[in-house]
XYZ file of N, CA and C in Angstrom:
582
model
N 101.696 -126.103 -116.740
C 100.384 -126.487 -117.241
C 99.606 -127.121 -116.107
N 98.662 -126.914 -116.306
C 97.316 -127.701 -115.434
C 96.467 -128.391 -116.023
N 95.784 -129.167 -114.986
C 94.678 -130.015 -116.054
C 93.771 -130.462 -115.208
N 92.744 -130.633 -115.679
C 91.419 -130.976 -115.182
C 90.835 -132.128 -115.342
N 90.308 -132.888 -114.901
C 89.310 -134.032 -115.870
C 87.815 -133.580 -116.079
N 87.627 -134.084 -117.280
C 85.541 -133.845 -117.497
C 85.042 -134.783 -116.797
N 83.582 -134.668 -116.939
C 82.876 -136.466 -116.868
C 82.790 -137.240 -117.539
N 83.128 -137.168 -118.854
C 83.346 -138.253 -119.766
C 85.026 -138.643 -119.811
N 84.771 -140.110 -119.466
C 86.275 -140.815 -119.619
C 87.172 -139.900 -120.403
N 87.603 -140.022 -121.473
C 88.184 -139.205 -122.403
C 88.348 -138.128 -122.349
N 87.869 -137.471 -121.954
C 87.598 -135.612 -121.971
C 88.735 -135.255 -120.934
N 89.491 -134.184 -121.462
C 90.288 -133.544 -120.296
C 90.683 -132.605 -120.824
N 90.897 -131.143 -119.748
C 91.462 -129.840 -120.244
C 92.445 -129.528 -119.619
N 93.313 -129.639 -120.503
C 94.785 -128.310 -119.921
C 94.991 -126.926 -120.238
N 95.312 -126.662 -119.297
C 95.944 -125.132 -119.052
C 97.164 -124.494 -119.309
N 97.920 -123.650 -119.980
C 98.936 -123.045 -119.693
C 98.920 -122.051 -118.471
N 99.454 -122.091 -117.870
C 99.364 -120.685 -116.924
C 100.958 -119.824 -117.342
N 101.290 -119.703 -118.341
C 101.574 -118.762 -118.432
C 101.828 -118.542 -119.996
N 102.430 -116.978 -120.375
C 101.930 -116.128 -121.700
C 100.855 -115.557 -121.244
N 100.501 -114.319 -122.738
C 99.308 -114.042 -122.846
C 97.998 -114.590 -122.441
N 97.440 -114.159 -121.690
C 95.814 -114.718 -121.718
C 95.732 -116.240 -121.502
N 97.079 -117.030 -121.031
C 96.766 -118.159 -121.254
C 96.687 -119.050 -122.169
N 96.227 -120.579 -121.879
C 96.139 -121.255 -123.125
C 95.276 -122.208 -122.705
N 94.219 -122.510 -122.790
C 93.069 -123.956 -122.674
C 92.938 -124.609 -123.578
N 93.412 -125.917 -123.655
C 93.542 -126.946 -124.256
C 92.276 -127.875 -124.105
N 91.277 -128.574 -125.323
C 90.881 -129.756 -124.637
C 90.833 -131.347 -125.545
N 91.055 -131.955 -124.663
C 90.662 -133.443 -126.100
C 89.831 -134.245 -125.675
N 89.312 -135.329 -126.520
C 88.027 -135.947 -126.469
C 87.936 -137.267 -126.743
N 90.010 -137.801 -127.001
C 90.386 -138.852 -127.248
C 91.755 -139.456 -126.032
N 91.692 -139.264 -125.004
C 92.573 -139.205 -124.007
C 94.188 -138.301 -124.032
N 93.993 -137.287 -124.670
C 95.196 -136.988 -125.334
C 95.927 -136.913 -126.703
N 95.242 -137.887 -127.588
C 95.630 -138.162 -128.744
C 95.502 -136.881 -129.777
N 94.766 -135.888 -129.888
C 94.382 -134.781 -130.198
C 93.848 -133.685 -129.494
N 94.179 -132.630 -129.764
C 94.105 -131.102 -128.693
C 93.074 -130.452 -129.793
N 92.492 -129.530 -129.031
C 92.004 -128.262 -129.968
C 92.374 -127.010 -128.881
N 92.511 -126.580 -129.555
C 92.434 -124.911 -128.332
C 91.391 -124.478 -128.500
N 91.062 -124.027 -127.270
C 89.672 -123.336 -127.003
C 90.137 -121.605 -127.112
N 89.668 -120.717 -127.258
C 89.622 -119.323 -127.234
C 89.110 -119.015 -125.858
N 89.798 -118.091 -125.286
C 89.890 -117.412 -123.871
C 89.891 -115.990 -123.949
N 88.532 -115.642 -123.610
C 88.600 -114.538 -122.995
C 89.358 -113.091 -123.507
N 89.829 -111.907 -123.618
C 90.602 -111.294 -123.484
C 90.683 -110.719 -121.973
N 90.128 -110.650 -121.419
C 89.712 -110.342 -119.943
C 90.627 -111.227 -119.230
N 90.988 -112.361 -119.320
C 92.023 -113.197 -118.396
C 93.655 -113.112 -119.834
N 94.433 -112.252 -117.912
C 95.441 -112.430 -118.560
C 96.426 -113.803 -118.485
N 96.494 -114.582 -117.135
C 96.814 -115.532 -116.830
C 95.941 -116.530 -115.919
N 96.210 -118.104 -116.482
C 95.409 -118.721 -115.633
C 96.253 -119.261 -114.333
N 95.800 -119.183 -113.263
C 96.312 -120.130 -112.099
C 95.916 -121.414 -111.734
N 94.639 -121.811 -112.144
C 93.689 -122.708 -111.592
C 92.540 -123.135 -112.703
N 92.237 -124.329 -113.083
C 90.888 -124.436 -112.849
C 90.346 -126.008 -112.569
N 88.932 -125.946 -112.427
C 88.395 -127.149 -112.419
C 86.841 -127.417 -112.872
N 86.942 -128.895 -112.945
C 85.253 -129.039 -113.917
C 84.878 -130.054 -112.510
N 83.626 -129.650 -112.403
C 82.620 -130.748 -111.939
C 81.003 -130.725 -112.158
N 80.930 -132.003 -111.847
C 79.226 -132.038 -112.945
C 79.172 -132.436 -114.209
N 78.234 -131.916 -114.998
C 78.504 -132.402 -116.130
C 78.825 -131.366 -117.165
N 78.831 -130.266 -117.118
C 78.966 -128.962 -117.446
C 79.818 -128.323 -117.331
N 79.934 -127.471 -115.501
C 80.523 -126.565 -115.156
C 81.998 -126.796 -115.245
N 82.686 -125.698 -115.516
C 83.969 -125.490 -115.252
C 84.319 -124.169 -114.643
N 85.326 -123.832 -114.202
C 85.686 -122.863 -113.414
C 87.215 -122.756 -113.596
N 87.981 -121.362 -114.445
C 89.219 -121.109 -114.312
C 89.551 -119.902 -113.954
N 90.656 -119.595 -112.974
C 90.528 -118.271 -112.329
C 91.919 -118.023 -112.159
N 91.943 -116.530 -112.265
C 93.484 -116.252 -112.351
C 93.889 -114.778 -112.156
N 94.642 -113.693 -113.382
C 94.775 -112.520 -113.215
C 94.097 -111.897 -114.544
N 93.755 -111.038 -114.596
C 93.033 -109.746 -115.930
C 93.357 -108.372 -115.725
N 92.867 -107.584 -116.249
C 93.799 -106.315 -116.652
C 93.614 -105.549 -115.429
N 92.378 -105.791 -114.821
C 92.496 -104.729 -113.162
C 91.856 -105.661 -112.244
N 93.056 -107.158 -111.955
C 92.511 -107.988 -110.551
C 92.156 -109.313 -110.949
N 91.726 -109.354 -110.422
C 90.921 -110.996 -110.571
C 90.467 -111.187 -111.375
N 90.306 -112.484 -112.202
C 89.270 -113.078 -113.061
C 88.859 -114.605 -112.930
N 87.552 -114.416 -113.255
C 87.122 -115.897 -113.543
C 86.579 -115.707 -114.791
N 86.421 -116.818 -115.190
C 85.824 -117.726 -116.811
C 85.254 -119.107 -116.197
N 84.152 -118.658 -116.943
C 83.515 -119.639 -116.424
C 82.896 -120.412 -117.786
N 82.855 -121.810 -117.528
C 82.352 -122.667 -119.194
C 80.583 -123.413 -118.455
N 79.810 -123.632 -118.879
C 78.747 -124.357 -119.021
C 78.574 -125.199 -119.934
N 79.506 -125.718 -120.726
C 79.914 -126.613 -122.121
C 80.945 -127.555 -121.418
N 81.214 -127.775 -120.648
C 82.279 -128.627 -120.161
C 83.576 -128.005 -120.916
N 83.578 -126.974 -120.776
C 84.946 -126.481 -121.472
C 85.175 -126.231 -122.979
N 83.935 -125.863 -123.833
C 83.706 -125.946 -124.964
C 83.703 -124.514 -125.375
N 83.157 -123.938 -124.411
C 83.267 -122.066 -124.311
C 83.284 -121.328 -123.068
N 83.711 -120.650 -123.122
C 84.298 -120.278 -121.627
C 83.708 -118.210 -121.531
N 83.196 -117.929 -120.739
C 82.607 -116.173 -120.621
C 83.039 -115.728 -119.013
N 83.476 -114.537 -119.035
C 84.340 -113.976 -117.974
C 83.026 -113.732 -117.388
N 83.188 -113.182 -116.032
C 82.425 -113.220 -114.752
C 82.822 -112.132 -114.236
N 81.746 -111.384 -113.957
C 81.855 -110.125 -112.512
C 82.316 -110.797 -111.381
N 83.428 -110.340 -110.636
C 83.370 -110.369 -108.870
C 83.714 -109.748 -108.657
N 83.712 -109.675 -107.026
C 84.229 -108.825 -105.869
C 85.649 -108.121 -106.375
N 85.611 -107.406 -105.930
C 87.703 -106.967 -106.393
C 88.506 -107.220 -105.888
N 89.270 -108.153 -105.984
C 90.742 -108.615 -105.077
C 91.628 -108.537 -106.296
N 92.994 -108.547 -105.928
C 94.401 -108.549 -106.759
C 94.320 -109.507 -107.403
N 94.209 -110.575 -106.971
C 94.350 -112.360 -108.232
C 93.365 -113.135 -107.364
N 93.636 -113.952 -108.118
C 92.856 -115.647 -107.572
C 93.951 -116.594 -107.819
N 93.850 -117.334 -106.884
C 95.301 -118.751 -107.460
C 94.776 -119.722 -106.947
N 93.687 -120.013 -106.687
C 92.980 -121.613 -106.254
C 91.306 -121.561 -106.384
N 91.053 -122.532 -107.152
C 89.144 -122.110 -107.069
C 89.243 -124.735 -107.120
N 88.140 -124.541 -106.320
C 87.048 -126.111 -105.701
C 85.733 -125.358 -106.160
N 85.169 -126.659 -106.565
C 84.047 -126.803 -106.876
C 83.055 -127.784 -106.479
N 82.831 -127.883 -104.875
C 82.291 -129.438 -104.177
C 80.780 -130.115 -105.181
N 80.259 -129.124 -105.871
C 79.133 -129.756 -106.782
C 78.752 -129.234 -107.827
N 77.377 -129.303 -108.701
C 77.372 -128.502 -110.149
C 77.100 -126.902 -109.890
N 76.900 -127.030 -108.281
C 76.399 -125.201 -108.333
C 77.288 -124.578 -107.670
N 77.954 -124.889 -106.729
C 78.657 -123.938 -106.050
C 80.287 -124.238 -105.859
N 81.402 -123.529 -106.144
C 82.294 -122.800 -106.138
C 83.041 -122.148 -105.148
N 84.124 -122.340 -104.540
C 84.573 -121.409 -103.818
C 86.565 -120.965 -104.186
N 86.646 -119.689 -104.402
C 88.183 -119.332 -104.941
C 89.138 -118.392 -103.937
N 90.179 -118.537 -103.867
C 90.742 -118.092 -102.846
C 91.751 -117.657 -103.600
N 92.389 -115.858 -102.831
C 93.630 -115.105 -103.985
C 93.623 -114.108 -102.650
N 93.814 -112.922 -103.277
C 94.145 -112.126 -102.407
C 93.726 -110.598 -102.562
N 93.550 -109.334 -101.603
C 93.449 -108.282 -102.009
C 94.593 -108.251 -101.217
N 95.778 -107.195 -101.894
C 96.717 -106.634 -101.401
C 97.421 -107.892 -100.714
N 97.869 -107.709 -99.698
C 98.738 -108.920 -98.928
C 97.696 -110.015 -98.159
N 96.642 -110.034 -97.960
C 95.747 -110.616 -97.287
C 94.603 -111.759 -97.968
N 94.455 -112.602 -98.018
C 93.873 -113.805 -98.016
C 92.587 -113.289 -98.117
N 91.962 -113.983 -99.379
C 89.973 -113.495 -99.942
C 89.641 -114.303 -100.622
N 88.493 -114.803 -100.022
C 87.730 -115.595 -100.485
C 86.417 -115.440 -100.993
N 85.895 -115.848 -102.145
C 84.579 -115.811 -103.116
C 84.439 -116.948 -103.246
N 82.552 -117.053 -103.835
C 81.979 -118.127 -103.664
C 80.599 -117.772 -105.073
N 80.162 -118.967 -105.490
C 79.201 -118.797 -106.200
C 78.048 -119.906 -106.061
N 77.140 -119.806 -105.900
C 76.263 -120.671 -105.295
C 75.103 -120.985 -106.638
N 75.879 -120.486 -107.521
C 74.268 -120.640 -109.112
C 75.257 -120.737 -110.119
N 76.422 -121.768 -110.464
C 77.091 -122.300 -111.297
C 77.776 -121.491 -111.930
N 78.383 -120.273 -111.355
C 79.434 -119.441 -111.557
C 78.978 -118.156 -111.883
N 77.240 -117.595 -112.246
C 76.960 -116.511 -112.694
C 77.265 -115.548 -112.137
N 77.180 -115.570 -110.410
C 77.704 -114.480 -109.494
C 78.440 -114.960 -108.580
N 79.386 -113.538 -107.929
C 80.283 -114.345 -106.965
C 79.928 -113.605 -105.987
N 80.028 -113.795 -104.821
C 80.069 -112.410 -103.280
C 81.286 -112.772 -102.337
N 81.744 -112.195 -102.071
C 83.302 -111.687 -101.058
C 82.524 -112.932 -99.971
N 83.483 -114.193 -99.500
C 82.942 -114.652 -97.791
C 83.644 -113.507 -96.601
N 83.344 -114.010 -95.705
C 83.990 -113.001 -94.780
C 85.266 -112.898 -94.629
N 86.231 -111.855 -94.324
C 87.668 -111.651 -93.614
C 88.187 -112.866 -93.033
N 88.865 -113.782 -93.134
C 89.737 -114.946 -92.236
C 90.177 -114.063 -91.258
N 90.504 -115.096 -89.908
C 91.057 -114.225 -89.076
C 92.449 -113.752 -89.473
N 92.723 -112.953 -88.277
C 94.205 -112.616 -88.779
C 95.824 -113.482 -89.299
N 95.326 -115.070 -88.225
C 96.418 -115.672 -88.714
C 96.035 -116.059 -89.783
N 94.387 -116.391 -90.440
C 94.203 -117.156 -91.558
C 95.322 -116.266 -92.448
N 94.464 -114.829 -92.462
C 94.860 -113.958 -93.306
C 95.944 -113.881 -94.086
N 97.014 -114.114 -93.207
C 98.270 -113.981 -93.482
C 98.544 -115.580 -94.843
N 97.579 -116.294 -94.935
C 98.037 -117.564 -95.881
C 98.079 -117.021 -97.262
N 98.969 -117.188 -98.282
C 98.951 -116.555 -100.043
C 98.586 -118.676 -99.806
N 97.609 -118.572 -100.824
C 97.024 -119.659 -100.960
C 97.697 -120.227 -102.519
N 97.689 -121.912 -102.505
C 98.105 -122.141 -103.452
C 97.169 -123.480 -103.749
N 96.822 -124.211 -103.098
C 95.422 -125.198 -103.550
C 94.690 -125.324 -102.855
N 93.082 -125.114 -102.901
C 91.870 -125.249 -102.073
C 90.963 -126.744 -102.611
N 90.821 -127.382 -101.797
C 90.083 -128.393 -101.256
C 88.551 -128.587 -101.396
N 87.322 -128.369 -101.937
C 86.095 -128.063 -101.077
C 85.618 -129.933 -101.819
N 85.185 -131.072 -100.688
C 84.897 -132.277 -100.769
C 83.255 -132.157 -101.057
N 82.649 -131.508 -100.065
C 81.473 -130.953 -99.630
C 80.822 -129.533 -99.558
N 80.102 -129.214 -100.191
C 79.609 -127.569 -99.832
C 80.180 -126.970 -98.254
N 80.152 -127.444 -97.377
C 80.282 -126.942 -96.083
C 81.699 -127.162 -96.115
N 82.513 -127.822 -96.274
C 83.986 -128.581 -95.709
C 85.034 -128.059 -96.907
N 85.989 -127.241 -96.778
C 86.959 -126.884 -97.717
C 88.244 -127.215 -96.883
N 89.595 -127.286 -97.491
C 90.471 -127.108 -96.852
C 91.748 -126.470 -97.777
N 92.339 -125.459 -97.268
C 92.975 -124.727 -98.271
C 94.735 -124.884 -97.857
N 95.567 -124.612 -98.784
C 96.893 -125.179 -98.448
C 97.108 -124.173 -98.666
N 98.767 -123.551 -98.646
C 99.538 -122.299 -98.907
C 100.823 -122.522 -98.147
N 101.180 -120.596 -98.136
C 102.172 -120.590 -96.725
C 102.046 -119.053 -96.570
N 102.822 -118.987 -95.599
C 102.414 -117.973 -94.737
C 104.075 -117.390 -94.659
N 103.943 -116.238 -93.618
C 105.605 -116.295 -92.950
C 106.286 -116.990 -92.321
N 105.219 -117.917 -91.496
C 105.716 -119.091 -90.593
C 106.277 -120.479 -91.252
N 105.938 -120.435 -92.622
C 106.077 -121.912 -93.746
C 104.516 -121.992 -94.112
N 104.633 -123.581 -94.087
C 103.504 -123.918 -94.644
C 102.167 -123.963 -93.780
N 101.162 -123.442 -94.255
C 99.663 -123.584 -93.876
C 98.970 -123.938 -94.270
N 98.040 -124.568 -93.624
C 96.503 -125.092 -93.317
C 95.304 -124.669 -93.049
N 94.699 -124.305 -93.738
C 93.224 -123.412 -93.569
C 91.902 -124.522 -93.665
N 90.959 -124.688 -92.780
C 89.985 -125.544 -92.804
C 88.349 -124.783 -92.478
N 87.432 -124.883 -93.486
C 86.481 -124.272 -93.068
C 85.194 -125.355 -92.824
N 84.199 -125.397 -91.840
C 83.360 -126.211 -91.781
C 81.953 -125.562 -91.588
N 82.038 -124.301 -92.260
C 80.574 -124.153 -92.793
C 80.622 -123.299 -93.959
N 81.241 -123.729 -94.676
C 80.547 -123.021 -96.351
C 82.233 -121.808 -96.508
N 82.667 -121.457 -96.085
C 83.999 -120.656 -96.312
C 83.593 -119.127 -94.874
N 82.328 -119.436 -94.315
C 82.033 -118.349 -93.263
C 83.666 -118.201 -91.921
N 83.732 -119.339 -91.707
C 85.041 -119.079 -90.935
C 86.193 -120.053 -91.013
N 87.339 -119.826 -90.800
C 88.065 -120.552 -91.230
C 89.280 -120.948 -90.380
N 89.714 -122.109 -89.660
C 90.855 -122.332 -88.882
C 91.892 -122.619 -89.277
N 92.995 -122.353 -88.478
C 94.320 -122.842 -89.111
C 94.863 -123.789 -88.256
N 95.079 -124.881 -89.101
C 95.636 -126.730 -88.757
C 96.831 -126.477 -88.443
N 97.384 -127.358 -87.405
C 99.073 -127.269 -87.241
C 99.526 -128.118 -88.314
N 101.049 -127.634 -88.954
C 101.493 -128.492 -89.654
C 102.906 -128.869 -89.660
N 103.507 -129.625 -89.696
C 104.925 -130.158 -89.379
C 105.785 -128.621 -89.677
N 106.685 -128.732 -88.467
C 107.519 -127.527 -88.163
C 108.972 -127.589 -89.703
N 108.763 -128.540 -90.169
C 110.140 -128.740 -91.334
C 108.962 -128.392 -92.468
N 107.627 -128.559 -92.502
C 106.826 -128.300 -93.955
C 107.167 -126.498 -94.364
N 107.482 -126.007 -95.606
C 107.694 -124.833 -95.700
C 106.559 -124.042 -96.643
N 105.884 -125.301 -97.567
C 105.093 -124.617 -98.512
C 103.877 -126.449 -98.261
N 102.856 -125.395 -98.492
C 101.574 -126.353 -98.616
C 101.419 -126.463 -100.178
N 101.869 -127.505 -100.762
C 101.712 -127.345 -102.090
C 100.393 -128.093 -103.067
N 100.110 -129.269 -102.117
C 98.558 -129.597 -102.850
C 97.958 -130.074 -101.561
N 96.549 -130.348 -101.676
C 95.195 -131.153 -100.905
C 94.317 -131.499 -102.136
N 94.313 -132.312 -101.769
C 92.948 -133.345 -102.281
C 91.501 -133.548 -100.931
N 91.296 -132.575 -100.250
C 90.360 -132.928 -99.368
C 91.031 -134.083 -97.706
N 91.220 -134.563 -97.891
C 91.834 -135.767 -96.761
C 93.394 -135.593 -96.840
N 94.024 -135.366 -98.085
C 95.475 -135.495 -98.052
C 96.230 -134.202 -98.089
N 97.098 -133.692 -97.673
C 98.172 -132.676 -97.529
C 99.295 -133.169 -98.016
N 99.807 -132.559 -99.814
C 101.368 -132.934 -99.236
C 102.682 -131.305 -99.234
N 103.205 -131.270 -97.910
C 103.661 -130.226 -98.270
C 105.477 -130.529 -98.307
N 106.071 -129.206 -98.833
C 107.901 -129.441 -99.165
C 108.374 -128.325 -98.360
């Protein structure tokens, strides 16, 4: 399961990521009561999501041919699938403010990144990472700031570090301790990897 926080104290949504289509959970009393929300038939599994603002949410994962997002404008109250680019999955989506978005998955073996800049209505492909980016299967992305993301994973080498400092246009790879094998979360400033 996953989980998100709203902007209201109380408010929080969990996720199943796995079964059918998922499962989005939300309550409005810190936990004390759930409702399930209805998802999509279009998402078969969730990997990810997150809310920021006062509205937006963003959950992204797999559907019947590739990628999907669902996107809520209710703070998680209703949720409507989204056109993008075509890649195989998504397994990490940041949201640095109420408009823009950036999700990271993969076409085929290679590392892809999308972005939405108008609160999830459209997405467009960012450019190719280089080749070492490429090689990262991503597992949590970072974005603090519209310009500044930082994405965790691993690679063949172990664990990686992906850092972009203008909007997801290019992207470097951070050295990271030679014993780290998997990048398993970032919070923006923090890395912890196993």
């Amino acid at each position: 399961a996953y989980g998100s926080h709203l902007p209201e104290p109380d408010d929080m949504l969990c996720l199943r990521t796995r079964g059918p289509h998922g499962v989005i959970m939300r309550t409005t009393d810190k936990g004390s009561h759930w409702l399930y929300v209805p998802v999509p038939a279009s998402l078969h599994s969730i990997a990810k999501a997150t809310c920021n603002g006062a509205t937006l949410c963003v959950a992204v994962g797999t559907g019947a041919s590739g990628a999907a997002v669902l996107v809520s404008s209710s703070a998680g109250h209703v949720w409507r699938p989204v056109v993008t680019p075509h890649l195989n999955s998504l397994a990490a989506v940041s949201c640095p403010n109420a408009t823009t978005c950036i999700s990271a998955g993969a076409i085929g073996t290679s590392l892809a990144l999308i972005r939405t800049q108008d609160t999830g209505s459209t997405w467009s492909a960012l450019p190719a990472p280089s080749a070492a980016a490429a090689a990262t299967t991503p597992a949590e992305l970072s974005c603090p700031i519209a310009t500044a993301c930082f994405l965790a994973g691993s690679s063949s080498a172990g664990a990686s570090i992906l850092g972009t400092k203008d909007g997801g246009k290019t992207w470097a790879v951070a050295p990271v301790p030679p014993t780290a094998t998997t990048g398993k979360s970032i919070d923006g400033s923090t890395l912890f990897a196993i």
